[in-house]
Short mmCIF file of C-alpha atoms and ligand atoms in Angstrom, two decimals:
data_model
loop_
_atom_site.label_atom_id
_atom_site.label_comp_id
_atom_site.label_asym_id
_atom_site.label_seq_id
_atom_site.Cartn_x
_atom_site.Cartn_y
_atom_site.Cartn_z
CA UNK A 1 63.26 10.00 -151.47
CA UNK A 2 65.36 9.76 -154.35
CA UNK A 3 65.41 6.31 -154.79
CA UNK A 4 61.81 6.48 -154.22
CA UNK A 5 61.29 8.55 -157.22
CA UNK A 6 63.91 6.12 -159.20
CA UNK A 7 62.62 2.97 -158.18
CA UNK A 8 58.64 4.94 -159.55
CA UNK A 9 60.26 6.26 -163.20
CA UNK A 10 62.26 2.51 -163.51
CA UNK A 11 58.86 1.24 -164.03
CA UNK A 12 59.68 -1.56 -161.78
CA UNK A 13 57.45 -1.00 -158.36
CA UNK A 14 57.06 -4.64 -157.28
CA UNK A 15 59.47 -7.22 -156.41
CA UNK A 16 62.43 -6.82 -158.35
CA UNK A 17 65.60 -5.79 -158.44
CA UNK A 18 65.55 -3.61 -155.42
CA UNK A 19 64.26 -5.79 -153.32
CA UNK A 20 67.03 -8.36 -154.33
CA UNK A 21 69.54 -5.42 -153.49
CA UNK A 22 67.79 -5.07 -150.09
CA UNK A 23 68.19 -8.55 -149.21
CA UNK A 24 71.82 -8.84 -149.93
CA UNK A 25 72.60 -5.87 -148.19
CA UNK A 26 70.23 -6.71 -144.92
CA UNK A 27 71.99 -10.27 -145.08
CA UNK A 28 74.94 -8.78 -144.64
CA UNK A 29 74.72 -6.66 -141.94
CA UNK A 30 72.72 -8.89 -139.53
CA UNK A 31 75.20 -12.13 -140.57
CA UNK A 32 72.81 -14.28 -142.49
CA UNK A 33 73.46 -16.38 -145.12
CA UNK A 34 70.20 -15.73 -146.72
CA UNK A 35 67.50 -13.28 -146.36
CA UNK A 36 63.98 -13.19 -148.10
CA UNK A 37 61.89 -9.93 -148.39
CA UNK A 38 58.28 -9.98 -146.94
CA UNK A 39 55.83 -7.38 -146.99
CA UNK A 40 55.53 -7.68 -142.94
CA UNK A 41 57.32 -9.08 -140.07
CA UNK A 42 54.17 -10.87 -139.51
CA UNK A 43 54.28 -12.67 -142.97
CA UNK A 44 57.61 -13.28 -141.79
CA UNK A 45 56.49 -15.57 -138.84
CA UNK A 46 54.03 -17.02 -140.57
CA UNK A 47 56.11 -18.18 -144.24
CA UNK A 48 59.11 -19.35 -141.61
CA UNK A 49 56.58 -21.92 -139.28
CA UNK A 50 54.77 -22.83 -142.22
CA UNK A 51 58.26 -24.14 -143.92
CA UNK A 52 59.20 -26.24 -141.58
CA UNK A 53 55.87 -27.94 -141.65
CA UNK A 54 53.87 -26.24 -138.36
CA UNK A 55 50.44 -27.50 -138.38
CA UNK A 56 47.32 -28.56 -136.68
CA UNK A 57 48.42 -30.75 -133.53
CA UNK A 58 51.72 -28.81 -132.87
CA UNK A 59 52.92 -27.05 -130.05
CA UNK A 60 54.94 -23.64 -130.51
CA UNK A 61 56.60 -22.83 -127.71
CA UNK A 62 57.09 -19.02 -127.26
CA UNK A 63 56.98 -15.97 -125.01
CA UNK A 64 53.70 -14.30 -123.63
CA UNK A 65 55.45 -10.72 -123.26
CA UNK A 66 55.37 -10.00 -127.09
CA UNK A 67 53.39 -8.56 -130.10
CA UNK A 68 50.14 -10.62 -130.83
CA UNK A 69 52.10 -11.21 -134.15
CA UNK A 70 54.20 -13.32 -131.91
CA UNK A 71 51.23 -16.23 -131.07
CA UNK A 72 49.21 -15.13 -134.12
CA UNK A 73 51.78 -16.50 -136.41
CA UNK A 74 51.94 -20.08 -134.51
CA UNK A 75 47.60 -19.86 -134.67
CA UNK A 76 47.85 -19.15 -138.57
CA UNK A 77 49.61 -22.27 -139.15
CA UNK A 78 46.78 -23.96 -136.93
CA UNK A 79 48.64 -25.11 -134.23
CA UNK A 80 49.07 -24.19 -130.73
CA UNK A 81 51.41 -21.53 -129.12
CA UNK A 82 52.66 -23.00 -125.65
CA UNK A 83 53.44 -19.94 -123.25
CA UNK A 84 56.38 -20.28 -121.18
CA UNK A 85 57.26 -17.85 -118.51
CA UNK A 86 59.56 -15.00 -118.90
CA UNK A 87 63.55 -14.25 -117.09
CA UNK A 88 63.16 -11.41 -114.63
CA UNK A 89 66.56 -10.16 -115.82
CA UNK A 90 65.89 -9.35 -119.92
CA UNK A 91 61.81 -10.65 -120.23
CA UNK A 92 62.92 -13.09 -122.61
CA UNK A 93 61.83 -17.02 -122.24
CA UNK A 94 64.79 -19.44 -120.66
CA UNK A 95 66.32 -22.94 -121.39
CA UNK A 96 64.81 -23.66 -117.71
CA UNK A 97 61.66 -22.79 -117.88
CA UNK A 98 61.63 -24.39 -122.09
CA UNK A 99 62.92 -27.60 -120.77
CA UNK A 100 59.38 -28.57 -118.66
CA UNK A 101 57.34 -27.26 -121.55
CA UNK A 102 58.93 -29.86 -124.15
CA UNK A 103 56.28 -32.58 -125.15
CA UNK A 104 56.27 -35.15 -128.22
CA UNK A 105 54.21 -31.92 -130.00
CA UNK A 106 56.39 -29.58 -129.51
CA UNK A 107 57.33 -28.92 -133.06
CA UNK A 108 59.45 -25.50 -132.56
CA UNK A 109 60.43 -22.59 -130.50
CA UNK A 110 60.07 -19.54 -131.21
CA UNK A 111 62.02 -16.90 -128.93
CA UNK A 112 61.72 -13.36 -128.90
CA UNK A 113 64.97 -11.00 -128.47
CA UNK A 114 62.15 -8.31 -126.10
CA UNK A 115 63.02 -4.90 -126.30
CA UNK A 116 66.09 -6.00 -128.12
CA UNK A 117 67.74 -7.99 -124.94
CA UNK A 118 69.22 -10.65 -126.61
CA UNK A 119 67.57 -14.40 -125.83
CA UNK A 120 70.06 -17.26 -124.91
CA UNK A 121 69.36 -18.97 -128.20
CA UNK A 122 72.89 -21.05 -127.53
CA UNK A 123 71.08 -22.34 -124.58
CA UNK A 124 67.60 -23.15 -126.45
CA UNK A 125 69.54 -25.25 -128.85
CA UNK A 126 71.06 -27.35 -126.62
CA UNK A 127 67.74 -28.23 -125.06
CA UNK A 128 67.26 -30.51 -127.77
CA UNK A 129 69.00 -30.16 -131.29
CA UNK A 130 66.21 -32.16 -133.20
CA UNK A 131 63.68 -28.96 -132.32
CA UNK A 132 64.21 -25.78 -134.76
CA UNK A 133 64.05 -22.38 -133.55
CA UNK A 134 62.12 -19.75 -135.02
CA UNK A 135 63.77 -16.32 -133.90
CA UNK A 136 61.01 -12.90 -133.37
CA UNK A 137 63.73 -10.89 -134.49
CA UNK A 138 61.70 -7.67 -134.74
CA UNK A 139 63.58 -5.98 -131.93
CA UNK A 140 66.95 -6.89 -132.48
CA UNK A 141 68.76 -6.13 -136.16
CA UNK A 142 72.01 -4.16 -134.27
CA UNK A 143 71.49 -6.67 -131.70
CA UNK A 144 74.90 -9.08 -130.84
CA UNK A 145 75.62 -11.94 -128.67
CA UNK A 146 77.97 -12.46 -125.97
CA UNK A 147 80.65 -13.17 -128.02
CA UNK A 148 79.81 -10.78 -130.82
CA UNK A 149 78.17 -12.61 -133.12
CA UNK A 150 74.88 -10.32 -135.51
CA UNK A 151 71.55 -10.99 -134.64
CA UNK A 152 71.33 -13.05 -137.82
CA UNK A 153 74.23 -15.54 -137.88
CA UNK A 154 74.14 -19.11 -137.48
CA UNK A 155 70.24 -18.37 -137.06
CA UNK A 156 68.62 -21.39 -138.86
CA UNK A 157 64.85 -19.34 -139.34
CA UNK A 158 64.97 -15.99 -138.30
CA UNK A 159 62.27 -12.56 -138.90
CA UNK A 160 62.39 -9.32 -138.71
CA UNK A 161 60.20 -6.58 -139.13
CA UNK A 162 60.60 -3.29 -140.65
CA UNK A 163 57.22 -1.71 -139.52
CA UNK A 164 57.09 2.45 -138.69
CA UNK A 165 57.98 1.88 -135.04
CA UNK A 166 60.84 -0.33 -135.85
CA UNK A 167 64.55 0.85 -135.70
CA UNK A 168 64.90 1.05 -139.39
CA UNK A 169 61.82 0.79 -141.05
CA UNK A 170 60.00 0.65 -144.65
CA UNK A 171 56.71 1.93 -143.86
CA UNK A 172 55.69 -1.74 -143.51
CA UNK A 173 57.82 -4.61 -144.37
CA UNK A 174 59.56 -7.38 -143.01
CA UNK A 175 62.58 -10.16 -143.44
CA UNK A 176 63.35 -13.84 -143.05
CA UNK A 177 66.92 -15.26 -142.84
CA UNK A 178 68.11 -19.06 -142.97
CA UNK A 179 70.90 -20.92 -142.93
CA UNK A 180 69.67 -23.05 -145.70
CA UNK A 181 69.86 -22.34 -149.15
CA UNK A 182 67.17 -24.58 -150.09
CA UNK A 183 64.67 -23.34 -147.47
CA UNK A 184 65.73 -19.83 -148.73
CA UNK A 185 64.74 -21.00 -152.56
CA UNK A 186 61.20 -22.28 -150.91
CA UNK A 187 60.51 -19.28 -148.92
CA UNK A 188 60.80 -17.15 -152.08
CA UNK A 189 58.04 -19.19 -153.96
CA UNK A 190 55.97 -19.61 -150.96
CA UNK A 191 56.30 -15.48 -150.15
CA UNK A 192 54.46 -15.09 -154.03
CA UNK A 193 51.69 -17.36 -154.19
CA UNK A 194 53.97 -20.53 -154.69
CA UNK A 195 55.00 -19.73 -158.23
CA UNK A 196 57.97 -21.42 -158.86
CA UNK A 197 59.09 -18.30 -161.18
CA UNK A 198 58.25 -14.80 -160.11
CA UNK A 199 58.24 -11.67 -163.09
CA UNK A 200 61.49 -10.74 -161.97
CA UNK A 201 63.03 -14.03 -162.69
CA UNK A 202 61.21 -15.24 -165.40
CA UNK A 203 62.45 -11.75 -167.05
CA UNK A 204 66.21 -12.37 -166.18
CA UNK A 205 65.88 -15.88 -168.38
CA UNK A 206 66.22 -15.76 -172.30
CA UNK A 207 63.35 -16.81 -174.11
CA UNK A 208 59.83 -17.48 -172.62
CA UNK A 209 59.49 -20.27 -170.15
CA UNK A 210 56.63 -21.52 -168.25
CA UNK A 211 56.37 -21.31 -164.36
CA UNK A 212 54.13 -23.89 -162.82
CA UNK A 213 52.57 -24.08 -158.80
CA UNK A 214 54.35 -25.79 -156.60
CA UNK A 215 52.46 -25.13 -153.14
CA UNK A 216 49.01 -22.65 -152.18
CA UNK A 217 51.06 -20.01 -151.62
CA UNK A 218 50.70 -16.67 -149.89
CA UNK A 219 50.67 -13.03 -151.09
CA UNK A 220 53.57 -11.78 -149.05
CA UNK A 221 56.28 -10.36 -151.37
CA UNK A 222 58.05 -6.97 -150.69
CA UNK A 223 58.13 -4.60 -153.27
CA UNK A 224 60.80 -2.44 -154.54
CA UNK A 225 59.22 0.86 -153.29
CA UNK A 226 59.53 -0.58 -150.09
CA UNK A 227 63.05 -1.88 -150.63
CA UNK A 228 63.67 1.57 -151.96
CA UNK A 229 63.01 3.22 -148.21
CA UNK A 230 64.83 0.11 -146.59
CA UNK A 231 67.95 0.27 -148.84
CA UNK A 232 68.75 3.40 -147.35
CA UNK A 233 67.44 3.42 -143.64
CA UNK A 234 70.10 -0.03 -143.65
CA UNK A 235 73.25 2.31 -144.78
CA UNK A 236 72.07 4.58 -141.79
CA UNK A 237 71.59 2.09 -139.34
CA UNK A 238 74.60 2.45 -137.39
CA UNK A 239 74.25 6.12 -137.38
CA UNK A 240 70.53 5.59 -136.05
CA UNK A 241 71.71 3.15 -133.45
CA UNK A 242 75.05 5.53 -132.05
CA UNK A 243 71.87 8.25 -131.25
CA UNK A 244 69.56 5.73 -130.17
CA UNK A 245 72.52 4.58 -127.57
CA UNK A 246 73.33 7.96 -126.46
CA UNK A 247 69.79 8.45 -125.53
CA UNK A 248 69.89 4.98 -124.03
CA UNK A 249 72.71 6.27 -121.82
CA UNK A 250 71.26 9.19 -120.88
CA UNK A 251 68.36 7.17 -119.60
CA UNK A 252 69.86 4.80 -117.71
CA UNK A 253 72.20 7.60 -116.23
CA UNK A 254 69.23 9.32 -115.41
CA UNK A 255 66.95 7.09 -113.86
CA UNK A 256 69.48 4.41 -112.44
CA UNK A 257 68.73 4.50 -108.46
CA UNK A 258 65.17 5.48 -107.56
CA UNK A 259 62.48 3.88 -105.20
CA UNK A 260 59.91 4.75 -107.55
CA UNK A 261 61.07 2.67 -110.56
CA UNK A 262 63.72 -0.18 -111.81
CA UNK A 263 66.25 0.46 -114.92
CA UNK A 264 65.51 -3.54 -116.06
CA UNK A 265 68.93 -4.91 -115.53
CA UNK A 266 69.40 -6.33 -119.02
CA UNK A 267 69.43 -2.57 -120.28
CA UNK A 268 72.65 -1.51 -118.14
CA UNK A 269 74.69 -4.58 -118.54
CA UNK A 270 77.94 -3.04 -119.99
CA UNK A 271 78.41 -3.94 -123.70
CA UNK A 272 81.57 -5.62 -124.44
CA UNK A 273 81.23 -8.08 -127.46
CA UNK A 274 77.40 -8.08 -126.76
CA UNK A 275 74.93 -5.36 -128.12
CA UNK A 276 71.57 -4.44 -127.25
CA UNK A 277 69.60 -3.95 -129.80
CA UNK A 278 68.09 -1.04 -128.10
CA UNK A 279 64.53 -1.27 -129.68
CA UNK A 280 62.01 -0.31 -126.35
CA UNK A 281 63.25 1.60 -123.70
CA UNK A 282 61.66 0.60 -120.54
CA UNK A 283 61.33 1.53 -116.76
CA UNK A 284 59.70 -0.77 -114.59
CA UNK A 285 57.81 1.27 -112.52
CA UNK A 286 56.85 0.71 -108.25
CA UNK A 287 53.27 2.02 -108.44
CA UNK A 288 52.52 1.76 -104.87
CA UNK A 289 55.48 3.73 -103.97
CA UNK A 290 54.96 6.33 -106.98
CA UNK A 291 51.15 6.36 -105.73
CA UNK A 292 49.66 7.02 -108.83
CA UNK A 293 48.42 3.59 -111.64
CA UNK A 294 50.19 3.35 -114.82
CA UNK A 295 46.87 4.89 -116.73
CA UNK A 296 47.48 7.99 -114.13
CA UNK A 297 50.99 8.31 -115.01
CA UNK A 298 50.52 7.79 -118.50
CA UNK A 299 48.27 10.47 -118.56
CA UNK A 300 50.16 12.72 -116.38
CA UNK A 301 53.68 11.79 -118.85
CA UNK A 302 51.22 13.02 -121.68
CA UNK A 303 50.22 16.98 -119.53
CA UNK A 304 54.16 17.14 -119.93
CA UNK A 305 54.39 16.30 -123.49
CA UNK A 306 55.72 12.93 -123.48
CA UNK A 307 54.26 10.01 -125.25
CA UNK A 308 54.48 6.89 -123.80
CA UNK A 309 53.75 3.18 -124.26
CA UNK A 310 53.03 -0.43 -123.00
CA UNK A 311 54.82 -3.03 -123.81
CA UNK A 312 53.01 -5.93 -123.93
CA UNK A 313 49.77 -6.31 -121.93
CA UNK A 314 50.61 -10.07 -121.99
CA UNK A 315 49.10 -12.40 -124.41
CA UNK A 316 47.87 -15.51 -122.19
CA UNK A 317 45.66 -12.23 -120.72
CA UNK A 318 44.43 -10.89 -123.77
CA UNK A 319 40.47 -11.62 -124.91
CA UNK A 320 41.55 -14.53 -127.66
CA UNK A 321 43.93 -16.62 -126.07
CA UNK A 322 42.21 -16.31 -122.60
CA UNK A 323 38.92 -17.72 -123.82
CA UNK A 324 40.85 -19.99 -126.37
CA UNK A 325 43.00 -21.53 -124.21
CA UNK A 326 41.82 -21.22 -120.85
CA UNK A 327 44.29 -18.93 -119.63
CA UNK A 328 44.33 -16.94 -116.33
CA UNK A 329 45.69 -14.52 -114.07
CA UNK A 330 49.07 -15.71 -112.23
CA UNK A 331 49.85 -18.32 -114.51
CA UNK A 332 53.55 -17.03 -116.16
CA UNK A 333 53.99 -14.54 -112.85
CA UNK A 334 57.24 -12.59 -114.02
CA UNK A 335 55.49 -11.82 -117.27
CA UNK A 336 52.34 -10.75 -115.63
CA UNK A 337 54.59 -8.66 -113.37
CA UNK A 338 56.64 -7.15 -115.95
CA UNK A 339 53.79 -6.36 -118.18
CA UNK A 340 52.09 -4.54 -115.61
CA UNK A 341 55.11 -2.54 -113.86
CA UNK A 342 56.35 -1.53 -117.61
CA UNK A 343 55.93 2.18 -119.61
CA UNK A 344 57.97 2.40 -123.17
CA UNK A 345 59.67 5.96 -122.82
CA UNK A 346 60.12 7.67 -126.01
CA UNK A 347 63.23 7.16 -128.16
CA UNK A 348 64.26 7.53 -131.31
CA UNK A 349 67.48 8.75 -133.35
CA UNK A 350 65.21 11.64 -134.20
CA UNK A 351 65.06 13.16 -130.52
CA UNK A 352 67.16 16.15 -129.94
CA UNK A 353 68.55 16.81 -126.60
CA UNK A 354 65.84 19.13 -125.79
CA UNK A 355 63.49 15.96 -126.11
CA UNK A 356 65.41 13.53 -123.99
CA UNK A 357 65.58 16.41 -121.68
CA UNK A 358 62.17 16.81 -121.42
CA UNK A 359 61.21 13.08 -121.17
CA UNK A 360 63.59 12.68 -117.92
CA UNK A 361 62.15 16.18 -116.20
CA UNK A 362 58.58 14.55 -116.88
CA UNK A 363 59.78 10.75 -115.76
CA UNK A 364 61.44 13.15 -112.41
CA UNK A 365 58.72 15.12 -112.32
CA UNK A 366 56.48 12.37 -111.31
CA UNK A 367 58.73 11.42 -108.05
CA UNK A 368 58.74 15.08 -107.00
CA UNK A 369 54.98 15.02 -107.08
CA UNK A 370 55.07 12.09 -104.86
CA UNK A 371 57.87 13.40 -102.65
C1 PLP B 401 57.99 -8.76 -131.36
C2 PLP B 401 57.27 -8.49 -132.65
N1 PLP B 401 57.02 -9.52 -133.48
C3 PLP B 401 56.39 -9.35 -134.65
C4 PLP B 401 55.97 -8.10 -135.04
C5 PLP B 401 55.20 -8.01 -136.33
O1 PLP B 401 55.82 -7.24 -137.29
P1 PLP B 401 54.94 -6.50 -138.42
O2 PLP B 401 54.20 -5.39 -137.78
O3 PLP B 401 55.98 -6.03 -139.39
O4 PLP B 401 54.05 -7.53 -139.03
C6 PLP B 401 56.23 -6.99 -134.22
C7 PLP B 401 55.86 -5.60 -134.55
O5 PLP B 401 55.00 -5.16 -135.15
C8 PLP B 401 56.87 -7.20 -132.99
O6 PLP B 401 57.11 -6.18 -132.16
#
């Protein structure tokens, strides 16, 4: 709140020297060489496809079990998202199932790390090293690899997203990393209407100098009141992610054997090098055997006092890209099946005991019912 009120009396409220600040420091810590400040994860998407040329005629190939974002991004650039089915173990799309989606349009990939399970990106890039990948970061800035590397290194177009739900968060806001410093310069004309010099810049220079247009470029910029929140949530984040594990723990301790729902497996693989980024907590429930529909047990989590969610009614089934496309029922099965066994339990680094408590009497709860 402080640097809220400091970044206000500096006089200095839109992208500036914060936000430059922010970037650094968010480089950093996920391992990028560069990072670029957006105003959402969205924007984000959109700047990154749109720099490496995405356009009408292309094919984006990416996951169905995401944020409309996800797609939206690839339809903004007017070209086509290609769903490719999901890995029963994490939700995330495979090198296996990529590999038969690959056509002369394909013109990227763009992988989501779901829930914050990290995706095989090793394995996407081998598919075919001519084909850049786009990384949906949103759910994975503590996330690591196998071998330890930060959700942001070696990651040649990567975006986060720093909206409320996220695990550290400036209201709304987002991130792109690169590997390449010229893309970087690009992406910060591109993120402010395509003006080769922003105010901040042209400030730092002596004298006056012109800036001139250098592509129709977007309103997308962060701003320093925003960079003012994320500065701080970033110097927390590890903090934030030790209670988000605990809870995490407690979860999977809590609900590991059951006939009524499955702990996905990516969620209790032990850690070692690699980190889950811990984002959504879900339970893949057995409705049959629990007797009840999710709507039922959402409703019946909510009598107890615990919020929950969906993630993602899958996008191939939503209104848009049904009609659009053509899509139907049974098309990417695991998806389809995740997406309709899965409820989001609560978490956050802001639950006390006595909440995570509560949301695994009112998860329990639900099986005594039955029993
Ligand atoms: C997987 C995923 N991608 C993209 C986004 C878009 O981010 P934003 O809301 O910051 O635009 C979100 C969340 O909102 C998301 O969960």
């Amino acid at each position: 709140m402080d640097e809220v009120v400091a970044t206000l009396e500096s006089g200095w409220l839109t992208t500036g020297p914060r936000t430059a600040q922010f970037e650094e420091e968010f480089a950093r810590y996920v391992g990028a060489e560069h990072a670029i400040g957006t105003n959402s994860g969205t924007a984000a998407l959109h700047l990154a496809l749109e720099s490496i040329g995405v356009g009408p005629g292309d094919e984006v190939i990416t996951t169905p079990l995401t944020f409309a974002a996800t797609a939206n991004a690839i339809e903004h650039c007017g070209a086509r998202p290609v769903f490719a089915d999901v890995d029963a173990r994490d939700g995330n799309i495979s090198a296996e199932i990529v590999a038969e989606l690959l056509t002369e349009a394909t013109r990227a990939l763009l992988p989501v790390h779901y829930a914050g399970a990290p995706a095989d990106l090793d394995a996407l890039r081998r598919l075919d090293r001519e084909i850049p990948i786009i990384v949906d970061a949103a759910h994975a800035i503590e996330m690591r690899t196998d071998d330890g590397r930060r959700s942001g290194a070696g990651v040649e177009l990567g975006a986060y997203s720093f909206q409320v739900t996220k695990n550290i968060t400036t209201g709304e806001g987002g991130m792109i990393v690169t590997t390449d410093p010229e893309r970087a310069a690009e992406l910060r004309v591109r993120r402010l209407h395509g003006v080769d010099k922003d105010a901040f810049r042209r400030r730092a220079e002596a004298g006056f100098t012109e800036s001139d247009l250098l592509f129709a470029g977007h309103k997308y910029n962060m701003t320093d009141l925003q960079a003012a929140i994320g500065m701080h949530q970033l110097r927390r984040i590890e903090i934030l992610h030790a209670r988000r594990v605990e809870i995490w723990e407690a979860y999977n301790e809590s609900f590991g054997d059951s006939s009524y729902w499955t702990v996905p497996p990516s969620s209790c693989e032990p850690d070692g090098e690699r980190r889950h980024g811990c984002h959504l907590y879900t339970l893949w429930f057995a409705w049959d055997a629990l007797g009840m529909n999710r709507a039922e047990c959402t409703e019946a989590l909510a009598r107890g006092g615990v919020g929950v969610a969906w993630h993602y009614p899958p996008l191939h089934l939503q209104r848009y890209y049904r009609e659009r496309y053509g899509h139907s029922q049974g098309e990417f099965p695991v998806a389809e099946e995740i997406a309709r066994r899965t409820v989001t339990l609560p978490l956050s680094a802001s639950m006390s005991d006595t909440d995570v408590r509560q949301v695994i009497a009112a998860v329990h709860g639900l099986a005594a019912e039955r029993s």
